[in-house]
Coordinates of C-alpha atoms in Angstrom, one line a residue:
Chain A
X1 CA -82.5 77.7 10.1
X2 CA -81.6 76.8 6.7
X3 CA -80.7 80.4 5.7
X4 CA -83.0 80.1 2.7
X5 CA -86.4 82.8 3.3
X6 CA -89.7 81.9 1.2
X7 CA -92.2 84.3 1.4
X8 CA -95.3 84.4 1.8
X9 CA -95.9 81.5 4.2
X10 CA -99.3 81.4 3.2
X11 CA -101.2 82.4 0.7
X12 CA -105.1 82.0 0.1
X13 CA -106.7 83.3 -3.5
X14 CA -109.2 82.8 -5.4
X15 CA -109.8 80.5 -8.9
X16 CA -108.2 82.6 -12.0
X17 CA -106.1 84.7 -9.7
X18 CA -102.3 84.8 -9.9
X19 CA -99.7 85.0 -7.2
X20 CA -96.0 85.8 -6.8
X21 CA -93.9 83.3 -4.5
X22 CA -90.4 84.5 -3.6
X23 CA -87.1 83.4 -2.6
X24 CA -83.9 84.3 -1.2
X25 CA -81.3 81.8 -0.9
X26 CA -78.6 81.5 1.3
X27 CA -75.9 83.2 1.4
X28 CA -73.0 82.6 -1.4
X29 CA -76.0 80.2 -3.0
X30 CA -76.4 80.4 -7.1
X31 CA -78.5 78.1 -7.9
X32 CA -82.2 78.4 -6.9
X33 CA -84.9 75.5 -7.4
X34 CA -88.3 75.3 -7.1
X35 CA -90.9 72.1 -5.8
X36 CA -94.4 71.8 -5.5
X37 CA -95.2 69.2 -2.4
X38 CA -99.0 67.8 -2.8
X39 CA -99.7 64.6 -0.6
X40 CA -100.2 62.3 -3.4
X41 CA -97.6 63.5 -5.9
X42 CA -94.9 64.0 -3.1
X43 CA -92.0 66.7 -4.0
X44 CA -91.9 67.4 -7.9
X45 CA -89.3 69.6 -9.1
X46 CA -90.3 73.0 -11.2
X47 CA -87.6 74.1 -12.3
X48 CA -84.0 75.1 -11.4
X49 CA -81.8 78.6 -11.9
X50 CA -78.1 79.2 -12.0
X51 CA -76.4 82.3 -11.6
X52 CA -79.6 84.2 -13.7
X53 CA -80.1 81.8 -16.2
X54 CA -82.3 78.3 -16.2
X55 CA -80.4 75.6 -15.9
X56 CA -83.2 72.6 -15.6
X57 CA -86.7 72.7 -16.0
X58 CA -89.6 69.8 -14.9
X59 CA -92.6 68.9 -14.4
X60 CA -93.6 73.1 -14.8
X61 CA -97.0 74.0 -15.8
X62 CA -97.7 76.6 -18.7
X63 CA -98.9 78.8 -16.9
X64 CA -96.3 79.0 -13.8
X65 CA -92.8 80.7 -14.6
X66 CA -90.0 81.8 -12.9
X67 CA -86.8 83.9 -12.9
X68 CA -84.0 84.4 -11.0
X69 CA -82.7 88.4 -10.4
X70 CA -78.9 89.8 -10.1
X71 CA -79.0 89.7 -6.6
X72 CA -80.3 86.0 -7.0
X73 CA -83.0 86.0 -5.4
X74 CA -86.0 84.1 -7.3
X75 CA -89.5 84.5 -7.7
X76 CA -91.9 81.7 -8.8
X77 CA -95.3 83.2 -10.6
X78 CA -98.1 81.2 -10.9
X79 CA -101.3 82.5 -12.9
X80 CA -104.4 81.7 -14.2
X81 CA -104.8 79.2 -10.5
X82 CA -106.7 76.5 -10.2
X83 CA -108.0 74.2 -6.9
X84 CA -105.6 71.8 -8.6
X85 CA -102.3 74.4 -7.8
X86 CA -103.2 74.3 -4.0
X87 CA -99.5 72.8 -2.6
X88 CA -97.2 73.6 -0.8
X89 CA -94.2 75.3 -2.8
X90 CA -90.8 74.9 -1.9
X91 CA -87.3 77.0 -2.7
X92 CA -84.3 75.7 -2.5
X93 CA -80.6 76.3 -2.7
X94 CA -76.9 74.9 -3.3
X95 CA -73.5 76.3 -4.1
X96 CA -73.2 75.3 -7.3
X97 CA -74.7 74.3 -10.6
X98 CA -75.5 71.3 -8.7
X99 CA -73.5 69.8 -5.5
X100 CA -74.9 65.8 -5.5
X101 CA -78.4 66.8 -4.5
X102 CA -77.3 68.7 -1.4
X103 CA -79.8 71.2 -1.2
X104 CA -80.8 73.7 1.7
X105 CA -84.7 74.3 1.9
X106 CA -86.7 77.1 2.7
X107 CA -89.6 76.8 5.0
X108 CA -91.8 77.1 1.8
X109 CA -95.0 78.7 0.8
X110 CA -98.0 77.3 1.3
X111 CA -100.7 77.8 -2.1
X112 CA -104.4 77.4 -1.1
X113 CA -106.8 78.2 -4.2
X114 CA -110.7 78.6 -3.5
Chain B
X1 CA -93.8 55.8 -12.8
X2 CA -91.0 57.1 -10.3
X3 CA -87.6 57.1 -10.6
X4 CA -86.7 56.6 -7.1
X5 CA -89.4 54.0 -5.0
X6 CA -89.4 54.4 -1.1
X7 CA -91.0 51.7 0.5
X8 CA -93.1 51.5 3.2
X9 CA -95.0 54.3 2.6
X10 CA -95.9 54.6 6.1
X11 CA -95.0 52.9 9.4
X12 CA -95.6 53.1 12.9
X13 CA -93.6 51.6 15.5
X14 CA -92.8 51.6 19.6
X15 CA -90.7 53.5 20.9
X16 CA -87.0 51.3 20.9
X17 CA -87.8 49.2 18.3
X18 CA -85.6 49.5 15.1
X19 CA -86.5 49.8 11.5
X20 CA -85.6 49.8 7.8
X21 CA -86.7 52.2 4.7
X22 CA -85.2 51.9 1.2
X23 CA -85.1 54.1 -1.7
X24 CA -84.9 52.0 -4.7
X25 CA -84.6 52.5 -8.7
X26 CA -84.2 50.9 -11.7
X27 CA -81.2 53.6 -12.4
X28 CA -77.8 53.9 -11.3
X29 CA -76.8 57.5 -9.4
X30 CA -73.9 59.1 -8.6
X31 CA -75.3 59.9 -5.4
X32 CA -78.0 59.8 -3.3
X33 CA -79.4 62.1 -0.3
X34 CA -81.6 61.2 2.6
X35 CA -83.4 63.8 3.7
X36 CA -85.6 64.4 6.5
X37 CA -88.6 67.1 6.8
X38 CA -91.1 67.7 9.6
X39 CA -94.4 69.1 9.3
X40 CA -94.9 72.8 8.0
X41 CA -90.9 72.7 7.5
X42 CA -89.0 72.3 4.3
X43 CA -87.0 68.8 3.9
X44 CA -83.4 68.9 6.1
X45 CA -80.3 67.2 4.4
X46 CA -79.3 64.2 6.7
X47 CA -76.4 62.4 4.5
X48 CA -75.2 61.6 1.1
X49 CA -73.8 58.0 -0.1
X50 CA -71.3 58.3 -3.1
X51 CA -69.4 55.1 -3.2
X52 CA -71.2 51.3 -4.2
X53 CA -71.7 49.5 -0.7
X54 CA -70.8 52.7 1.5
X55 CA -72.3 52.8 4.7
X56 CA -72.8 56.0 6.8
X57 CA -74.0 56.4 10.5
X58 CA -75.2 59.6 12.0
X59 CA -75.7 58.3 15.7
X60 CA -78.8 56.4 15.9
X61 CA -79.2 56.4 11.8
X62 CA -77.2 54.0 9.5
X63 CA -77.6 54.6 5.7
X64 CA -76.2 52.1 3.1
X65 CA -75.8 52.6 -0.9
X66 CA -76.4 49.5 -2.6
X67 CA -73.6 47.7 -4.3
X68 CA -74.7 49.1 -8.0
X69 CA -75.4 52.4 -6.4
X70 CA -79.5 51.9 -7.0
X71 CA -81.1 51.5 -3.8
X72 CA -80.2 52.8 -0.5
X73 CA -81.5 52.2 2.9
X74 CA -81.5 53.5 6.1
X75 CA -81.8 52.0 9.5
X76 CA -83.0 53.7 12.6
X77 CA -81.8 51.4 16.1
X78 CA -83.9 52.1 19.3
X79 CA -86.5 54.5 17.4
X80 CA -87.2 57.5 18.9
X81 CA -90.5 59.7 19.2
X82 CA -88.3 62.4 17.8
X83 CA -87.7 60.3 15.0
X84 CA -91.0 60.9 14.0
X85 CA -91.1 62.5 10.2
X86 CA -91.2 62.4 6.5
X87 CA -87.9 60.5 4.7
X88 CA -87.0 61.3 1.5
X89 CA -84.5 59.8 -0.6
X90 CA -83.3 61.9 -3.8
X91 CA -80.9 61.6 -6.2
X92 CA -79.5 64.0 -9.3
X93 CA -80.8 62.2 -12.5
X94 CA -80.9 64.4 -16.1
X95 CA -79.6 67.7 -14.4
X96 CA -82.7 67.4 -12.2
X97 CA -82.8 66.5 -8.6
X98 CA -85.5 64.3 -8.1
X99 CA -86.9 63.0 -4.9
X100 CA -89.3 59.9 -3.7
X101 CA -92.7 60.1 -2.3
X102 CA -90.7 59.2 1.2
X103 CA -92.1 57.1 4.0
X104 CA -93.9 58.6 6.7
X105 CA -92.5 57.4 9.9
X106 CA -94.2 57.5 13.6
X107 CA -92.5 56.6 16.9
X108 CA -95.7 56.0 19.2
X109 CA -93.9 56.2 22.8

């Protein structure tokens, strides 16, 4: 058990729909991140929050944002879906800003758009 | 293209045979991570090189940063089925931590 809680495990909607993914790191965690596994584009980081504010952003669609609360916990909002978004999406956390890539994953969330 | 290159992709082996995977790039890192995930769970951390030429064993695993700290490897002795899994290398490159596509390993007993 990583410590870090993604919920929902899965989640099936509908073209044009839009969902809310959420996150709770671990404990004493401030930074949050966000990836979307497929199987042909492997793990591509969203985007990353420190302490409330975004620190890094990537590959992030448009129409997918994110924030990160007080209590740090994240959520990760996707809208507007298309068959294309169907992945799995990942949280994950670290101590810091950044601590050399160590990161602590949740069990993640996994997207299916019909 | 991709920062970090895992090569194979995919392999499939015997049980007790050993193996190699590398992580390379045309970039120099600080660090890197190996990382190790299993199906419907998120990646685990196995072990991070810092230092040009440092090698690291956990047990049966033997990881090895390349002299200009841009590839890494990571050799498995007397594979196991509980090897079995998806590698991933990742490094922190432009305040983003990026990871490989991994290679998909499986220990046939």
């Amino acid at each position: 058990d990583s410590g870090v809680t993604q919920t929902p495990k899965h989640l099936i909607t509908a073209t044009g729909q839009r969902v809310t993914l959420r996150c709770s790191p671990r404990s004493g965690d401030l930074s949050v991140y966000w990836y979307q596994q497929s199987l042909d584009q492997g793990l591509q980081f969203l985007i990353q929050y420190y302490n409330g504010e975004e620190r890094a952003k990537g590959n992030i669609l448009e129409r997918f944002s994110a924030q990160q609360f007080p209590d740090l916990h994240s959520e990760l909002n996707l809208s507007s879906l298309e068959l294309g978004d169907s992945a799995l999406y990942f949280c994950a956390s670290s101590e810091g800003a950044w601590k050399s890539g160590e990161l602590f994953f949740g069990e993640g969330s996994r997207l299916t758009v019909l | 293209t991709q920062l970090l290159e895992q090569s194979p992709q995919f392999l499939s082996i015997q049980e007790g045979e050993n193996l190699t995977v590398y992580c390379n790039s045309s970039s120099v890192f600080s660090s890197l991570q190996w990382y190790r995930q299993e199906p419907g769970e998120g990646p685990v951390l196995l072990v991070t090189v810092v230092t040009g030429g440092e090698v690291k064993k956990l047990k049966r695993l033997t990881f090895q940063f390349g002299d200009a700290r841009k590839d890494s490897s990571l050799h498995i002795t007397a594979a196991q089925p509980g090897d079995t899994g998806l590698y991933l290398c990742a490094g922190a490159r432009d305040d983003k931590i990026i990871f490989g596509k991994g290679t998909r390993l499986h220990i046939l007993p």
